[in-house]
Each structure stands twice: as structure tokens, then as C-alpha cells.
Short mmCIF file of C-alpha atoms in Angstrom, two decimals:
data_model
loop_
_atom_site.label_atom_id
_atom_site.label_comp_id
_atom_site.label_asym_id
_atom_site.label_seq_id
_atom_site.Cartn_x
_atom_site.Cartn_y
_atom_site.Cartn_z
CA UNK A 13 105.46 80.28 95.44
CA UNK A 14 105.94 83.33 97.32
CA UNK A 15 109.02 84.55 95.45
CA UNK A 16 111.56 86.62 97.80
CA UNK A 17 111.37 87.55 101.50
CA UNK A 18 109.27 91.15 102.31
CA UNK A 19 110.56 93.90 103.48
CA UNK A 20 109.75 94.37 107.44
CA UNK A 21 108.04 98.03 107.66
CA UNK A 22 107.20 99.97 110.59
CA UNK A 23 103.16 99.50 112.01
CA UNK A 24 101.01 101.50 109.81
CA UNK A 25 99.11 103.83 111.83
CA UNK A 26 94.99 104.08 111.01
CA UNK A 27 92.76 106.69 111.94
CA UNK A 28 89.38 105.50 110.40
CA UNK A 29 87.03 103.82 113.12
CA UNK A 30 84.36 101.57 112.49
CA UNK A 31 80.98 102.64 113.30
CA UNK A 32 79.76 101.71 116.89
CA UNK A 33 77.72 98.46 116.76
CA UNK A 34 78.06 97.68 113.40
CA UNK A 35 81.15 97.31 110.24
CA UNK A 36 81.13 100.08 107.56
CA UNK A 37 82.21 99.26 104.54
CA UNK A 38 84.14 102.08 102.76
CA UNK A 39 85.78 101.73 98.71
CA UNK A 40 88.91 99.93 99.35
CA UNK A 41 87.43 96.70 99.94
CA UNK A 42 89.79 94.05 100.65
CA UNK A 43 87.52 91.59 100.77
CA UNK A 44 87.84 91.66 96.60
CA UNK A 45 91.40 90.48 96.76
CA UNK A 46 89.56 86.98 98.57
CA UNK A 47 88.15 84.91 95.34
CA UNK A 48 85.04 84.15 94.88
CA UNK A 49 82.87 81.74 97.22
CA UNK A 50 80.58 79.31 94.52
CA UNK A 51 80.51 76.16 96.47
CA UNK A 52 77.58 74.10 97.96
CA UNK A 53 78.11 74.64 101.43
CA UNK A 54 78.49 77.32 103.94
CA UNK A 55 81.75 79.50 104.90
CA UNK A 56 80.87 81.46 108.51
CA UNK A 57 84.60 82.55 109.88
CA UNK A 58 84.76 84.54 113.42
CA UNK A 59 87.45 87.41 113.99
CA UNK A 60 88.81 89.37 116.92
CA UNK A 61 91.56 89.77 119.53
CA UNK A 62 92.13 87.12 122.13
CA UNK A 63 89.95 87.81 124.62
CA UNK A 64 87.23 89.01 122.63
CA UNK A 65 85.20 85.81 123.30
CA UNK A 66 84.60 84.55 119.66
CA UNK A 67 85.83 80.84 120.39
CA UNK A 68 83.04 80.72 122.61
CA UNK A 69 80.27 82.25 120.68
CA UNK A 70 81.70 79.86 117.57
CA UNK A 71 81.59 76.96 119.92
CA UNK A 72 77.82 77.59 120.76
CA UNK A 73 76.69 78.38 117.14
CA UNK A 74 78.36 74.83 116.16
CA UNK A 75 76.55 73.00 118.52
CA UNK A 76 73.30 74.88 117.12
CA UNK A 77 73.93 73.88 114.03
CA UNK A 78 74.66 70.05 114.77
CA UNK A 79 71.21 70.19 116.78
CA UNK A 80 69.72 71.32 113.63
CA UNK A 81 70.77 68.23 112.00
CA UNK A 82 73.48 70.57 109.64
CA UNK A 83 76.45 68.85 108.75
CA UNK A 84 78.94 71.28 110.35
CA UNK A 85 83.35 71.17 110.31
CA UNK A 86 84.84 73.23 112.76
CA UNK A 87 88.54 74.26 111.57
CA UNK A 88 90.76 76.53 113.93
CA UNK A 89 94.03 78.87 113.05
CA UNK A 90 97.59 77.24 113.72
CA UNK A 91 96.04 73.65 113.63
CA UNK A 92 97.44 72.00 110.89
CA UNK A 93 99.69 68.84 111.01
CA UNK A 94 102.03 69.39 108.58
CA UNK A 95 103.64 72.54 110.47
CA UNK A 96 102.49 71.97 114.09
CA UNK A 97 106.23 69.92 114.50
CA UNK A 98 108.28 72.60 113.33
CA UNK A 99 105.65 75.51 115.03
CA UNK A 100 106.33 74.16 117.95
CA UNK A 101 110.26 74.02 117.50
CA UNK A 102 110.49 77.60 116.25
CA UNK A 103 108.34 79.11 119.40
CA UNK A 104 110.68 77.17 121.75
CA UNK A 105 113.86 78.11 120.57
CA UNK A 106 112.54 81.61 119.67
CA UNK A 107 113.95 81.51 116.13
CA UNK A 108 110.80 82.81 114.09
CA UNK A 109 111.06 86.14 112.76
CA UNK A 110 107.84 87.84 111.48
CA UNK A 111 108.27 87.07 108.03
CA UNK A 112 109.39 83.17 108.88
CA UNK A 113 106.14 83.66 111.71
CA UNK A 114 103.83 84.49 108.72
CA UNK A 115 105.15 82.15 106.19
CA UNK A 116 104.03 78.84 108.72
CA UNK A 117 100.75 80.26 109.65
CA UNK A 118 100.49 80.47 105.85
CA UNK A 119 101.20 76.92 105.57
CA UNK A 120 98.65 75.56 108.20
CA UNK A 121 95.74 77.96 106.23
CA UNK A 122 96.81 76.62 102.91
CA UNK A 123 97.06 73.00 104.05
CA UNK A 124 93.66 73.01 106.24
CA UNK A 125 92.18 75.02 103.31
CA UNK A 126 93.04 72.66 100.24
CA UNK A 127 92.49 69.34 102.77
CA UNK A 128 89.53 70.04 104.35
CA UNK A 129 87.89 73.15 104.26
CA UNK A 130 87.35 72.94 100.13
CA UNK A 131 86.87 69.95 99.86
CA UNK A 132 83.75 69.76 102.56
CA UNK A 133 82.58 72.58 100.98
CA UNK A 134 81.89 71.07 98.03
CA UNK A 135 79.85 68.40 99.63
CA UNK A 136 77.49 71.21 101.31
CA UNK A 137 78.90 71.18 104.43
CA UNK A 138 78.90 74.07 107.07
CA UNK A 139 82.42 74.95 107.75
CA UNK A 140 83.25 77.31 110.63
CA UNK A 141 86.62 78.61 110.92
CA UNK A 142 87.85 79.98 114.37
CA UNK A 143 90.59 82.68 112.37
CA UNK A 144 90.60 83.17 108.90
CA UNK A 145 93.35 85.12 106.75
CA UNK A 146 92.08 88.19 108.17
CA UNK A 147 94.08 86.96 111.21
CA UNK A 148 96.85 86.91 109.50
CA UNK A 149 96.86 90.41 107.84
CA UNK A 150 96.01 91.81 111.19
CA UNK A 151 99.03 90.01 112.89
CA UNK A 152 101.31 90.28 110.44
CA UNK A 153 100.85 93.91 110.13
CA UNK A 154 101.29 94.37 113.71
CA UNK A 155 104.46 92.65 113.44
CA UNK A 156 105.68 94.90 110.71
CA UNK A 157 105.58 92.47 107.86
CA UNK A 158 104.22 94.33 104.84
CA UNK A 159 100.33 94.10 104.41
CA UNK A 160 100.01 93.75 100.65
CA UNK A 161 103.05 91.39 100.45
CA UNK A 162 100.29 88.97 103.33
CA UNK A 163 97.27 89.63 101.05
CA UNK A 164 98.88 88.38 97.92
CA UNK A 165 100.16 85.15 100.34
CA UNK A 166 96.46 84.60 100.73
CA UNK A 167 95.06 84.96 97.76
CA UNK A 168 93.81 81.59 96.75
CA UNK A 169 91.23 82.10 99.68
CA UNK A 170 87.79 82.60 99.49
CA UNK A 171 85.48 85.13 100.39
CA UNK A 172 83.55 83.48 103.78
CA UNK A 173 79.74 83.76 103.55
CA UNK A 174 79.93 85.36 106.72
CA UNK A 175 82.93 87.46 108.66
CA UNK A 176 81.80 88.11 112.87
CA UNK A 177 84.27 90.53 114.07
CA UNK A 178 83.79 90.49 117.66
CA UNK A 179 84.14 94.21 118.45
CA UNK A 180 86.00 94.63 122.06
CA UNK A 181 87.43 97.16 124.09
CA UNK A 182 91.35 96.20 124.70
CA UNK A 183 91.42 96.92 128.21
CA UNK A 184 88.29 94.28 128.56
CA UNK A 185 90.12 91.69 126.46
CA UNK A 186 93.41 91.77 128.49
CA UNK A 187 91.44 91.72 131.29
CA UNK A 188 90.16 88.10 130.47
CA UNK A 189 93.10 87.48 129.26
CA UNK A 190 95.02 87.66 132.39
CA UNK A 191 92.47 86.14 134.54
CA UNK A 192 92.32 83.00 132.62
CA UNK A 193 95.57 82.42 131.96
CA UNK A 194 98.75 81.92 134.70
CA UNK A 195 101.48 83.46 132.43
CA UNK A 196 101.82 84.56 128.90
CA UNK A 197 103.95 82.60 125.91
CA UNK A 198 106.66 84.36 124.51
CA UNK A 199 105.46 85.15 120.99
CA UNK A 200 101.65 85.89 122.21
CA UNK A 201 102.88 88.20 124.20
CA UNK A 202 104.66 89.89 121.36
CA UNK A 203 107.92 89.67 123.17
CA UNK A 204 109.75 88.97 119.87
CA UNK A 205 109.19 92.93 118.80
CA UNK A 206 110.89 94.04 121.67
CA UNK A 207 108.09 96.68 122.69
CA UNK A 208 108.46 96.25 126.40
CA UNK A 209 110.89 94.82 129.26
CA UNK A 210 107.48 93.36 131.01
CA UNK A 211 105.11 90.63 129.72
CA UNK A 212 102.04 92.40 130.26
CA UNK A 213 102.89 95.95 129.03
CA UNK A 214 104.37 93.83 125.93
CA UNK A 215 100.71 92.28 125.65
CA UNK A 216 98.86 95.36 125.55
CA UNK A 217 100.89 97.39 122.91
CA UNK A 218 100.87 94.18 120.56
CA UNK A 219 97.35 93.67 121.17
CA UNK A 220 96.69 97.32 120.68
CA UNK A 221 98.37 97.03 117.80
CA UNK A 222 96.60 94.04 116.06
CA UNK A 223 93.33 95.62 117.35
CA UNK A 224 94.17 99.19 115.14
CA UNK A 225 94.59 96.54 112.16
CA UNK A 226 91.67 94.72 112.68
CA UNK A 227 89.77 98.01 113.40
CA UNK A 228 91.01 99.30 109.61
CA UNK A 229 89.37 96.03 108.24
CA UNK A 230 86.21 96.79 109.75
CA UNK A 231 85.68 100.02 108.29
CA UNK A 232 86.34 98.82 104.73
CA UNK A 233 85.53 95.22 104.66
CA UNK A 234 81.92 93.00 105.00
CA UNK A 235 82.85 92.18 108.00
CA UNK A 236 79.43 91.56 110.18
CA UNK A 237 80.24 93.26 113.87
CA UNK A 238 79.24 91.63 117.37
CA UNK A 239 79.44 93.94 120.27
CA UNK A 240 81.29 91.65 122.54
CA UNK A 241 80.79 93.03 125.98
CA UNK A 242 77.01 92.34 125.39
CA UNK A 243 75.71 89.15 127.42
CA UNK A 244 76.89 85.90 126.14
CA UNK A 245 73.65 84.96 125.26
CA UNK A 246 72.17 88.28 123.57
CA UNK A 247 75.80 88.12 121.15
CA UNK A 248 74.54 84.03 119.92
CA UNK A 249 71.34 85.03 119.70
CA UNK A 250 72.30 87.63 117.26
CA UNK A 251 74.60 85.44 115.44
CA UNK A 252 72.07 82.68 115.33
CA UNK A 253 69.28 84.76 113.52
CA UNK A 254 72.20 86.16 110.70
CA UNK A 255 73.36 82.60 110.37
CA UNK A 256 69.73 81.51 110.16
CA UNK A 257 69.16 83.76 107.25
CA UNK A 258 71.91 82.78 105.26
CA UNK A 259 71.24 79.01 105.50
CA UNK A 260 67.42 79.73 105.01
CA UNK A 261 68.66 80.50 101.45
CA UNK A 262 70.73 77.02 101.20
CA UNK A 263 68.50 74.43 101.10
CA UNK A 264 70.66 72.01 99.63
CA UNK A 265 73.34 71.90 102.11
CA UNK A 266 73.58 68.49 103.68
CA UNK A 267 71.49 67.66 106.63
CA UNK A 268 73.13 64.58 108.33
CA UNK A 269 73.63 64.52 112.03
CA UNK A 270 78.14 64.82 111.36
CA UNK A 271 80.29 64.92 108.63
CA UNK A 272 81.97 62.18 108.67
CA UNK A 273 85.29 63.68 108.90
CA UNK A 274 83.76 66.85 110.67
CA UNK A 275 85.87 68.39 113.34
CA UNK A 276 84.74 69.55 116.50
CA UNK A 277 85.95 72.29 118.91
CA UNK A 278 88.24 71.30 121.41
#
């Protein structure tokens, strides 16, 4: 399926910014290397750096949604059964390299993808995905993994209806980072790329770096942009009237209390 192993390249460096408060989109879309989204239900996907907040806002907008009566699946990144064994394994012994790194988180999208998120879909359901592929070319990139070879990996995805990129400073996000947390893992801290002797100075450049990817995608992808150092509830109530709109064009989708094999954030 994926042929031979990609080259590792150096980070590429970006100098386009996305516009303050809201995501440009420029004419090197990337979003048209995602298929086409044609099914009954409802794709909304939320984006970001850790610490950017997006679990929580994702977590409130489900719960929304269930109160609505919507029948809503809530699907997050590195999740998957079929890998989480040999995830697990790899991280402890430290033997992923980015390529081997990008290949598993692969296999988690493609199996949660085919399994659950199509298939619920097609019945009309609301699927929210905490991470997307965009996760994925953002990481990988930062890792040095080449960014086309990633796309092509993904691209039996489809386009979600809706893409929040949760637009953070990176001092802010380590910041809530570090006070939630006692110490940092190994590969979250990017220690694997060898960027620093210290944990936290290894943090910030790899989060810097995945934040200059991320940044790219905003300026030439649909992505829909949340200011997230705005008050918790001023950054759902946004989301909640863009959301609102979308399924106020969707009256078919399903209107039970659950799926019945709807996940729900942990």
C-alpha cells in the first residue's frame, strides 16, 4: 500500500501567516487532495497544538449536540485498537522512527476511518473527530518526514464539513501544558529529534515547529479559525452558531438521543 519508505528531509521553513482571527485560503489548496464528502451525516474535525484547548471546546459542542437530540460519534487521534498494543510497545522501548511514527498513526486513522467513522456517516450521524489527517501532515512534517509522501498516505480521506483550527500563541499553549501535566513523555516532547538536552526546551522547538506547519495549512486550506485565548465560553459560542448553520442545512441527519455505537469523550 504505501510502496517504499520516504526520504526523511529537513523542516520546511514557511513564511506565509494566516490572517489574525480568521483562515485565508490561498491557491494551493490541500484540502483538494482530501476526496470528496457525499454522505448523510456530518464531518466537524478540530485542529491545533496541545494546549490550544480544542478537546475541550469539542467536548462541549458534543454534549450540545446530544442535548439537541443529534445522533453524535466522537472519534479521537491514536485511538484505535488494532495498533494501540504495538503503539504502546514502540513509545516504551523508543524504537519508532518518524517514518515507522507516521506509518501507525496512519493505521489507527485508516482503521477508525473505514470502522466507524464511514460507516456512521452513512447512517446520518454527526461524527466529531478530535485530530484529523491534518494532524498528521503537521507532525510528520515537523519530524522531517516528507509532506507530500503523508498526503498521498491519506488520501482515501474525506474532506470534513467543518475544520476549527484553534489559533494559539505557543508560549500560551506550553504554558498549559506544563501546568497540567507533572512531566512530559518522551516522544511528545519531541525528544526522539534530538533538538534539545532538556525536556522543556525540546517541547517548545517541536511544538514551534508543528505550529509553523499547521500555520502554512491555515493560510491555504478551509480551515475555519477559533482565537483560542478568547473566553471558553465566547470560543463555543462561536463554534455553536457555525455548527448550527451547517446542520440547519441537514435535515435528514438522524435525531435519536445516541448512536448506538456512538463514542463519547473520555
Amino acid at each position: 500500500m504505501y510502496g517504499q519508505a520516504p526520504p526523511v528531509y529537513p523542516t520546511p521553513v514557511f513564511t506565509r501567516e494566516a490572517n489574525a482571527g480568521h483562515c485565508a485560503q490561498g491557491d494551493d489548496d490541500i484540502d483538494g487532495e482530501l476526496k470528496a464528502h457525499t454522505y448523510a451525516g456530518r464531518l466537524f474535525v478540530v485542529e491545533g497544538i496541545d494546549g490550544s484547548g480544542k478537546s475541550t471546546q469539542l467536548d462541549l459542542l458534543y454534549k450540545w449536540l446530544s442535548n439537541q437530540g443529534y445522533s453524535v460519534f466522537f472519534s479521537e487521534w491514536n485511538s484505535s485498537e488494532l495498533v494501540k498494543d504495538t503503539t504502546r510497545r514502540g513509545k516504551r522501548k523508543r524504537m519508532l522512527t518518524p517514518t515507522t511514527f507516521s506509518l501507525i498513526h496512519a493505521t489507527d486513522f485508516a482503521a477508525r476511518f473505514e470502522n466507524r467513522i464511514v460507516p456512521l456517516l452513512k447512517a446520518g450521524v454527526i461524527v466529531l473527530a478530535d485530530r484529523y489527517c491534518f494532524t498528521a501532515f503537521a507532525r510528520d512534517a515537523a519530524r522531517g518526514v516528507s509532506p507530500g509522501w503523508v498526503r498521498h498516505v491519506y488520501s482515501f480521506a474525506v474532506q470534513p464539513d467543518i475544520v476549527f483550527y484553534f489559533k494559539v500563541q505557543l508560549e500560551t499553549a506550553i504554558s498549559r501544558i506544563r501546568s497540567s501535566r507533572f512531566e512530559l513523555k518522551y516522544y511528545e516532547a519531541g525528544r526522539d529529534l534530538h533538538l534539545a538536552d532538556e525536556d522543556d526546551e525540546s517541547f517548545r522547538l517541536f511544538q514551534e515547529r508543528i505550529l509553523e506547519q499547521y500555520e502554512a495549512m491555515a493560510a491555504t486550506s478551509r480551515f475555519t479559525c477559533i482565537t483560542a485565548e478568547l473566553p471558553i465560553e465566547e470560543q463555543q459560542r462561536q463554534m455553536r452558531e457555525i455548527v448550527g448553520g451547517v446542520l440547519a442545512r441537514a435535515p435528514h441527519l438522524r435525531r435519536t438521543a445516541l448512536a448506538p455505537t456512538a463514542g463519547t469523550p473520555q
